Short mmCIF file of C-alpha atoms and ligand atoms in Angstrom, two decimals:
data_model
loop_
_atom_site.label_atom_id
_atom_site.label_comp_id
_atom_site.label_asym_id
_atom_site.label_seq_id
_atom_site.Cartn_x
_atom_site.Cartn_y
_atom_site.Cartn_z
CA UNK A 122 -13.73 29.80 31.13
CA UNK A 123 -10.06 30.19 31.48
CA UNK A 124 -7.72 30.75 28.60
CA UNK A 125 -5.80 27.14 28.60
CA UNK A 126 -9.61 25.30 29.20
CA UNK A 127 -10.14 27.66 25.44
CA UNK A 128 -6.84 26.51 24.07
CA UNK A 129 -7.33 22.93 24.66
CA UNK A 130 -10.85 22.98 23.67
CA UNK A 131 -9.72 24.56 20.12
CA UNK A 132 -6.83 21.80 20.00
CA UNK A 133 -9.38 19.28 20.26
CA UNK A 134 -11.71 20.54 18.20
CA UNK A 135 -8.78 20.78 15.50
CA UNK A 136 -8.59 16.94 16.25
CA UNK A 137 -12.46 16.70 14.81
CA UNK A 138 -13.32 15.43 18.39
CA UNK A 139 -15.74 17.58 18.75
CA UNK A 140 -17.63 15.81 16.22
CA UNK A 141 -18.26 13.07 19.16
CA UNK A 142 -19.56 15.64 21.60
CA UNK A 143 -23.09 15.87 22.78
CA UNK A 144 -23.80 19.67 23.53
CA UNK A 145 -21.60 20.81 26.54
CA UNK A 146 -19.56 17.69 26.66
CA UNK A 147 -16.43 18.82 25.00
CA UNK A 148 -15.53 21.43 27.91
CA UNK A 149 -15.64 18.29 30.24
CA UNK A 150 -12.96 16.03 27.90
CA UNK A 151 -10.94 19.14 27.92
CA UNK A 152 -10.66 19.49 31.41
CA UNK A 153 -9.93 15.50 31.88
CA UNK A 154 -7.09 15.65 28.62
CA UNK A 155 -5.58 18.73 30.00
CA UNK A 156 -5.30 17.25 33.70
CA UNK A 157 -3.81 13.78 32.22
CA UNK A 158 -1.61 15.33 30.03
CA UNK A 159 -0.29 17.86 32.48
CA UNK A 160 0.22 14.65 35.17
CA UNK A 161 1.72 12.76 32.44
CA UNK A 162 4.29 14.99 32.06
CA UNK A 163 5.13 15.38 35.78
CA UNK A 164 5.35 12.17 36.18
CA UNK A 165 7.63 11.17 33.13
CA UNK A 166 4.32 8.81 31.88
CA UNK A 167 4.31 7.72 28.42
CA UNK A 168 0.52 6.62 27.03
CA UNK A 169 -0.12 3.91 24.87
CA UNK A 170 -3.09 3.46 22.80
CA UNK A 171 -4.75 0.57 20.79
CA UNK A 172 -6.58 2.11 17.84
CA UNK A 173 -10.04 0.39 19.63
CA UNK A 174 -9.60 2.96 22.64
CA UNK A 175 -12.02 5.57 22.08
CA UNK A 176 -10.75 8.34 19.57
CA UNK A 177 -10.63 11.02 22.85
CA UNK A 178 -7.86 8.71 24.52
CA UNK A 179 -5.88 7.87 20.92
CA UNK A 180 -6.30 11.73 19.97
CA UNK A 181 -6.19 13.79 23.31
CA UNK A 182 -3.92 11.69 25.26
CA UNK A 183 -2.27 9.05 23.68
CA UNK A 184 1.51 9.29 23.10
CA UNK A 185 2.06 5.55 21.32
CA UNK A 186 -0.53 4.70 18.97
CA UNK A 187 -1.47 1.14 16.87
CA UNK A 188 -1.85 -2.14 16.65
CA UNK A 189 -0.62 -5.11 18.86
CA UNK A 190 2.90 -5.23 17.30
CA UNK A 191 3.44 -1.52 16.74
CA UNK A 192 2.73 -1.13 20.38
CA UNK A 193 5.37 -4.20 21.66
CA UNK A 194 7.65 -2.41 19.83
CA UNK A 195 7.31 1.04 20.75
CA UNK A 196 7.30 -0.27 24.37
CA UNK A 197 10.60 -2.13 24.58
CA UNK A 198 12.08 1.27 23.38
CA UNK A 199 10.61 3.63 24.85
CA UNK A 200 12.64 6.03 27.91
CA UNK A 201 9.63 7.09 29.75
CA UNK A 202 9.74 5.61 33.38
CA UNK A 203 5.96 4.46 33.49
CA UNK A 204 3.96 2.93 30.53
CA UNK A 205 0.14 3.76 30.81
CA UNK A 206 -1.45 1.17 28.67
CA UNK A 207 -4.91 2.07 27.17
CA UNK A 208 -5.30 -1.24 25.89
CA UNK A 209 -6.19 -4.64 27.29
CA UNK A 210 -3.60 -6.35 30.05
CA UNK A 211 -1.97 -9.07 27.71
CA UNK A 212 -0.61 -5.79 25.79
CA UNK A 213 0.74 -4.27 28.99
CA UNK A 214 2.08 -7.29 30.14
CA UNK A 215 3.78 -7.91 27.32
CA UNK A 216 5.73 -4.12 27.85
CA UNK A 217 6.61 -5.14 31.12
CA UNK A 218 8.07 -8.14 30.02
CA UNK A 219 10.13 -6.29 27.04
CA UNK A 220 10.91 -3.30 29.57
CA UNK A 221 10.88 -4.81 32.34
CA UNK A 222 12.69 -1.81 34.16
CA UNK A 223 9.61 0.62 33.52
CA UNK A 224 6.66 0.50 35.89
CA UNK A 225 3.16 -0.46 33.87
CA UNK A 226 -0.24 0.14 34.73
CA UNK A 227 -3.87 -0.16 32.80
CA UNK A 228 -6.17 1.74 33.99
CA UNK A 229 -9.05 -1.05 34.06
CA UNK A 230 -9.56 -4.12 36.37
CA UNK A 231 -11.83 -5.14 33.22
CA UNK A 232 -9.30 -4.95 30.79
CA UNK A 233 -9.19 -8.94 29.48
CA UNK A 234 -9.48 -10.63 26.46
CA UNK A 235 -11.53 -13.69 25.50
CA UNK A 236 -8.74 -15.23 23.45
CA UNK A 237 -6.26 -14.56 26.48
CA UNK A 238 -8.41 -16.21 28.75
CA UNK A 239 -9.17 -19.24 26.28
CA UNK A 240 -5.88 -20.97 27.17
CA UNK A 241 -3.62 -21.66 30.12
CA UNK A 242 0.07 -22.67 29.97
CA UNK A 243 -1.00 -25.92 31.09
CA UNK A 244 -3.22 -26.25 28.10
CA UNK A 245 0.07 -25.50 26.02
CA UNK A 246 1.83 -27.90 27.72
CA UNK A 247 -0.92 -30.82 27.33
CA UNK A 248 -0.61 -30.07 22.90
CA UNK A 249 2.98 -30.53 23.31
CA UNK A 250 2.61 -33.87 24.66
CA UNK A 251 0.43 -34.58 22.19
CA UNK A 252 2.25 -33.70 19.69
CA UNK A 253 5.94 -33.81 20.59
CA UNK A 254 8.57 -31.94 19.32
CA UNK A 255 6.16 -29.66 16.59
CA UNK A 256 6.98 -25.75 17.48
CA UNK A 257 4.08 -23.84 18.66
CA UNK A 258 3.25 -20.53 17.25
CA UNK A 259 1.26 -18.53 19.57
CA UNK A 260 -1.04 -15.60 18.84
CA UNK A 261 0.26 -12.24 21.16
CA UNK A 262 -3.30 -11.97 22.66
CA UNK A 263 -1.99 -14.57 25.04
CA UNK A 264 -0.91 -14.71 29.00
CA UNK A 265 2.68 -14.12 30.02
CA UNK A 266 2.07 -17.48 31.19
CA UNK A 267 1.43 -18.99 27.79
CA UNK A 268 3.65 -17.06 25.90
CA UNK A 269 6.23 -18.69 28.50
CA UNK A 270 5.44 -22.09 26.90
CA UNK A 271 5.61 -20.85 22.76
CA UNK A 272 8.53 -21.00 21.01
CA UNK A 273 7.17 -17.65 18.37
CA UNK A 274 4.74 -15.29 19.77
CA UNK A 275 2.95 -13.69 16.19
CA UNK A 276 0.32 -10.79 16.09
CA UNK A 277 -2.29 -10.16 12.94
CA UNK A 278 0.96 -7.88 11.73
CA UNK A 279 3.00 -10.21 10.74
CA UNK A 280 1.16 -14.41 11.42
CA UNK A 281 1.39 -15.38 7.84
CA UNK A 282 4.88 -14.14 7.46
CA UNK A 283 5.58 -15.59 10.62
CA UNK A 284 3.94 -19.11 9.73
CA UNK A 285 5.53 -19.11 6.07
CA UNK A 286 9.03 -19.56 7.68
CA UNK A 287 8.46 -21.85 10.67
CA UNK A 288 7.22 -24.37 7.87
CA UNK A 289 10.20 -23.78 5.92
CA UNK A 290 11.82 -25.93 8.86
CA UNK A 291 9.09 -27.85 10.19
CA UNK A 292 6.39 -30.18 8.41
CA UNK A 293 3.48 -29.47 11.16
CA UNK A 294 2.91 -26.54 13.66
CA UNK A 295 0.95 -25.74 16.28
CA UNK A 296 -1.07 -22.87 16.20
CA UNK A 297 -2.82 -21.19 19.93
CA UNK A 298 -5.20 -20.04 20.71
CA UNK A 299 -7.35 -18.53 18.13
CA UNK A 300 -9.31 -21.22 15.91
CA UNK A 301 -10.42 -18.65 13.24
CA UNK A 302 -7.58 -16.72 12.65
CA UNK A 303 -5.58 -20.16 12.52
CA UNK A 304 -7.72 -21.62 9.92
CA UNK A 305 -7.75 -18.57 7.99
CA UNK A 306 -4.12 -18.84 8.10
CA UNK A 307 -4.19 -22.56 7.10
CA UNK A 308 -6.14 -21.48 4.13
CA UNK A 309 -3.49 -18.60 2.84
CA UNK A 310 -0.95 -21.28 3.51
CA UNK A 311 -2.55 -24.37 1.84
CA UNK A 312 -2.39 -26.41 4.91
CA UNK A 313 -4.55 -28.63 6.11
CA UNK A 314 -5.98 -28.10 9.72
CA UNK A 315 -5.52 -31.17 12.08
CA UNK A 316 -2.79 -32.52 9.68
CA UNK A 317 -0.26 -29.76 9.30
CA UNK A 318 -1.72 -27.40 11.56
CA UNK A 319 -2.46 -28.41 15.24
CA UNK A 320 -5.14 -25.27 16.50
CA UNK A 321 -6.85 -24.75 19.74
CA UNK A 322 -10.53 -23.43 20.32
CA UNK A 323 -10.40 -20.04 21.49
CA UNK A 324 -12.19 -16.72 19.76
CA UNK A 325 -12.28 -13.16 19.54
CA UNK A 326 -16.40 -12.42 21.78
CA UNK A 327 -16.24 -9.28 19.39
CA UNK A 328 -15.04 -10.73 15.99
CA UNK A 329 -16.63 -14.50 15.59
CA UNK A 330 -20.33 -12.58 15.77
CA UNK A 331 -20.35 -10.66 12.29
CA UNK A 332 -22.95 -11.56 10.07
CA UNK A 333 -21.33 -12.89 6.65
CA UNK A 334 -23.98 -12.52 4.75
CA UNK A 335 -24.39 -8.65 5.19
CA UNK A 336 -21.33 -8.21 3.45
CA UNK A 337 -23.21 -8.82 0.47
CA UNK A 338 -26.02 -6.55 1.18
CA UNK A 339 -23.68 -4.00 2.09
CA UNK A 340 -21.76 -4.26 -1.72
CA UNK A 341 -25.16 -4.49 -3.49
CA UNK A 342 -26.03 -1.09 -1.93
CA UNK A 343 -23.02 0.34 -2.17
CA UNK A 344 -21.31 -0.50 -5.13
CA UNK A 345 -17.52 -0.12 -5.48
CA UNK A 346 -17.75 -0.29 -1.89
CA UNK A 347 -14.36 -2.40 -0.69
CA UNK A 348 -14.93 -4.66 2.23
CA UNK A 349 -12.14 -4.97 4.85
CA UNK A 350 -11.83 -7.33 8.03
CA UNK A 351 -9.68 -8.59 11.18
CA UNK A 352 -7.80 -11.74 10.57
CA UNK A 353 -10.12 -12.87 13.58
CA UNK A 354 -13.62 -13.16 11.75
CA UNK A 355 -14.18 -16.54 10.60
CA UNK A 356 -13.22 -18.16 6.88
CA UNK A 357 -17.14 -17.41 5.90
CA UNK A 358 -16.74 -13.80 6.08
CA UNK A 359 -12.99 -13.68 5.21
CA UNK A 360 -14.68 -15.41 2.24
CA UNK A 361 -16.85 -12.44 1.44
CA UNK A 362 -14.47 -9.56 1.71
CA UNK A 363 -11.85 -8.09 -0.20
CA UNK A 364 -8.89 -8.17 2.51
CA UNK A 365 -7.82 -9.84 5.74
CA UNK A 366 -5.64 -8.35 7.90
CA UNK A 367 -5.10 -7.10 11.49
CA UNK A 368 -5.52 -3.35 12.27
CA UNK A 369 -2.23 -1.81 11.26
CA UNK A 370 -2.52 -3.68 7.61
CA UNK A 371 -6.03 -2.27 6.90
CA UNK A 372 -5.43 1.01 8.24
CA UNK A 373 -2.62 0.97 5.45
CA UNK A 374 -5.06 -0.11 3.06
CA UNK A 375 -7.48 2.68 3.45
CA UNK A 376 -4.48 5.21 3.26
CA UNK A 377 -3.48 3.45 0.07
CA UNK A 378 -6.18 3.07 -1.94
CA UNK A 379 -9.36 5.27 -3.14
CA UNK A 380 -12.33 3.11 -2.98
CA UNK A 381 -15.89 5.37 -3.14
CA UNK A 382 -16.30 3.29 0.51
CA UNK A 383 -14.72 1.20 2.71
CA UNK A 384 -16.87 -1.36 5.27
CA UNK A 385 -14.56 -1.92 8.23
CA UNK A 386 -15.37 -5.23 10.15
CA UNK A 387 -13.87 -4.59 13.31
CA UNK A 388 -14.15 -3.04 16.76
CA UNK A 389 -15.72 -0.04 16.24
CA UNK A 390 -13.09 2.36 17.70
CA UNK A 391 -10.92 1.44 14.41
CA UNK A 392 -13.83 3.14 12.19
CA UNK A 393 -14.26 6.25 14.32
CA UNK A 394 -10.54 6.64 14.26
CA UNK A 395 -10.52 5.91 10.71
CA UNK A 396 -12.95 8.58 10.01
CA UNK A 397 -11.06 11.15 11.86
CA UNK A 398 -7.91 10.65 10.26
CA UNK A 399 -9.48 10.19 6.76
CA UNK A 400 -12.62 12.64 6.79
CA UNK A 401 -12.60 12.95 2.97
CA UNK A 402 -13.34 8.90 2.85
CA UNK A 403 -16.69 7.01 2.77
CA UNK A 404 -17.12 4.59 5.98
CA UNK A 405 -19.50 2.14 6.42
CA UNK A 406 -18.65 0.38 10.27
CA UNK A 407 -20.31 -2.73 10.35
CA UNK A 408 -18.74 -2.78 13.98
CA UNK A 409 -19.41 -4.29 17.50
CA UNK A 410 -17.60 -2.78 21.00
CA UNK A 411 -14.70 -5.13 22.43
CA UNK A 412 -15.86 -4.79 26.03
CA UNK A 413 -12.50 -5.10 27.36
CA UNK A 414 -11.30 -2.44 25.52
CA UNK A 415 -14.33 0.36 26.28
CA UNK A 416 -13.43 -0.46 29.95
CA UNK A 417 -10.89 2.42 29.96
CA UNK A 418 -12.08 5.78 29.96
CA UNK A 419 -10.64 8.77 30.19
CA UNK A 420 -11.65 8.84 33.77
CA UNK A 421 -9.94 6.25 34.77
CA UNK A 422 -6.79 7.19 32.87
CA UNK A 423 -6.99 10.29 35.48
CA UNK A 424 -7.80 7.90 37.88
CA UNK A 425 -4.57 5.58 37.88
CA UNK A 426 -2.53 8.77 37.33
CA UNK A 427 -3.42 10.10 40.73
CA UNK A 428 -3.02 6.76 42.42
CA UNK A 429 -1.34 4.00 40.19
CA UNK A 430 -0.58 1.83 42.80
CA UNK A 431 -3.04 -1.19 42.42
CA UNK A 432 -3.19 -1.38 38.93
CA UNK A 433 0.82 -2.22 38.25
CA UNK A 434 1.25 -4.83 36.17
CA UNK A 435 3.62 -7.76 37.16
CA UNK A 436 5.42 -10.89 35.78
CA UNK A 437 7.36 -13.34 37.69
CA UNK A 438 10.86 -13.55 36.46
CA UNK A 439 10.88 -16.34 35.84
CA UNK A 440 7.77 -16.52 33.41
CA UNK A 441 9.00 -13.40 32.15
CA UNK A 442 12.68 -14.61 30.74
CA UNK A 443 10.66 -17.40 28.55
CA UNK A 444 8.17 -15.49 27.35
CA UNK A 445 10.39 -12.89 26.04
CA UNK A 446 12.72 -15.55 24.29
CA UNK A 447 9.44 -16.47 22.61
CA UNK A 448 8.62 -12.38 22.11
CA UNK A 449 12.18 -12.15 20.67
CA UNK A 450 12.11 -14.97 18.07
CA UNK A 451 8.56 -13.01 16.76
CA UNK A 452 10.92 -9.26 16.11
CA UNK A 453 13.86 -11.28 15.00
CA UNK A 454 11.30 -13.50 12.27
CA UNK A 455 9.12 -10.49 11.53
CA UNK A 456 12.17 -8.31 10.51
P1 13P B 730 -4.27 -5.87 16.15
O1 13P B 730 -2.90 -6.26 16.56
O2 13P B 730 -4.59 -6.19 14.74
O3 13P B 730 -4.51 -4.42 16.46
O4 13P B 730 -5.32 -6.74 16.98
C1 13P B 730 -5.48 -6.67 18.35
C2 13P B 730 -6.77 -7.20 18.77
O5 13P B 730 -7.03 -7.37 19.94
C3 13P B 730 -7.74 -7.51 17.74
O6 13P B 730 -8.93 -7.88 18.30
FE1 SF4 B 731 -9.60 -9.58 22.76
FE2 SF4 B 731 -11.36 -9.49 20.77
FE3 SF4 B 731 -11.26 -7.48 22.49
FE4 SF4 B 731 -9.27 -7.85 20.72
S1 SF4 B 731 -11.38 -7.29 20.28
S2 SF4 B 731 -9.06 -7.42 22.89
S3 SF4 B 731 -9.21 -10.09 20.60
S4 SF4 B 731 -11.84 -9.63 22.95
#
């Protein structure tokens, strides 16, 4: 084995990756992370990684790591001339459309998102009518398209916040596309859904499947075990946990507090990363796989490096200018 295939093994085994390894398998992730990383730098390629990618992209590759918002942000800023996003396409297309002069690719055809694809700008369009003049609040995992026709764009970061001031000027709001995170919201708020909050029907496939009642099963086993989950489970389960959040938040939370375990309800990648990054802490991953998400690999990060070409990732101009107004007003309110 040559002596960089050695080094890069040891750096990933300093990583705890190898802890994911089946016998043999580590010398074949170090061969992919040292080719992408040696391409990435050739090429002036910045990566960006949601904590669901799998901990050998986040760890070995990834150059921009976190949640939805942390990510937009990072994005609009960042001087690399090509954004690789290991993440689903409404993420990338949102860094187009902040940095617009950078070329983006993801490395998956497969990369969607079932609350992306639960609404269409023309959907938005139809709620306006139907309620005219209301401002509508729109979650991030959205199309450019949609976004286009919101007047806030909010992620799980910062949707309360968010919400809390658009009511301090308006009475009534509409709230796209995720039911479940928008009643959960109504709830924090004290607002009443179909009265002061308009919502629409769409849902997280991975999120709106957990079981609420393990929860409790899970605290009588374990006690002092603190229960965490994604603003995108439904009230019944938000319910029956100790705190809502979206990724970023309860990633804080375990590095803030000293509970004998924590039970992550989420995507599973967040507990495996969680685990790495906290190996003295107690993890109980009551997770399910975001499909989307485990479509990138690092084989097809290596892929798209040697030949990006059909995976760039476009928006008109035209869409693009209105959706980042609506993009904008989300930084300026979540400051
Ligand atoms: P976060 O912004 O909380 O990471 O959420 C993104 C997402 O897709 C959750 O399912
Ligand atoms: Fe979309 Fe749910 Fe996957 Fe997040 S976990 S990308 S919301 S389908």
């Amino acid at each position: 084995m040559d002596t960089t295939l050695t080094d890069e093994i040891k750096r990933l085994t300093s990583l705890g990756l190898h802890h994911r390894c089946v016998e043999g398998d580590l010398a074949r992730v170090a061969g992919l992370t040292l080719e992408i990383n040696r391409l990435k730098k050739e090429k002036k390629a910045v990566i960006c990684a949601h904590v669901y990618q799998t901990p050998d992209i986040i760890l070995g590759i990834g150059d921009l790591v976190g949640d939805s918002y942390k990510l937009a942000d990072d994005c609009r800023k960042t001087a690399a001339d090509i954004i690789v996003f290991c993440g689903v396409h409404f993420m990338a297309e949102t860094a187009k459309i902040l940095n617009p002069s950078k070329k983006v690719y993801v490395p998956s055809k497969n990369a969607g998102c079932s609350l992306s694809e639960a609404i269409t700008g023309g959907d938005v369009r139809k709620l306006k009518a139907e309620h005219p003049g209301l401002p509508v609040v729109t979650y991030i995992n959205t199309s450019a398209e949609v976004k286009a026709e919101s007047d806030c764009i909010v992620t799980s970061a910062n949707a309360e916040k968010i919400l809390r001031k658009m009511y301090e000027k308006h009475d009534k709001v509409i709230f796209v596309p995720d039911r479940f995170m928008g009643l959960n919201l109504a709830k924090a708020l004290g607002k009443t859904p179909g009265k002061d909050i308009f919502l629409w029907k769409g849902a997280c496939i991975v999120h709106e499947h957990f079981n609420p009642g393990l929860i409790k099963v899970y605290k009588k086993k374990y006690p002092g075990l603190v229960a965490l989950a994604h603003a995108e489970c439904p009230s019944e389960l938000i319910d029956a946990v100790d705190f809502m959040g979206g990724t970023g938040d309860m990633m804080r939370y375990v590095e803030n507090t000293n509970a004998s375990a924590y039970l992550l309800v989420t995507e599973c990648g967040f507990g495996e990363l969680a685990k790495l990054k906290f190996p003295e802490k107690n993890f109980i991953a009551m997770c399910r796989l975001c499909p989307y998400m485990k479509s990138i690999t690092l084989g097809s990060v290596l892929a798209l490096l040697k030949d990006p070409a059909p995976e760039e990732v476009t928006v008109p101009a035209a869409i693009a200018d209105r959706a980042k107004r609506s993009i904008d007003k989300m930084f300026e309110l979540a400051a």
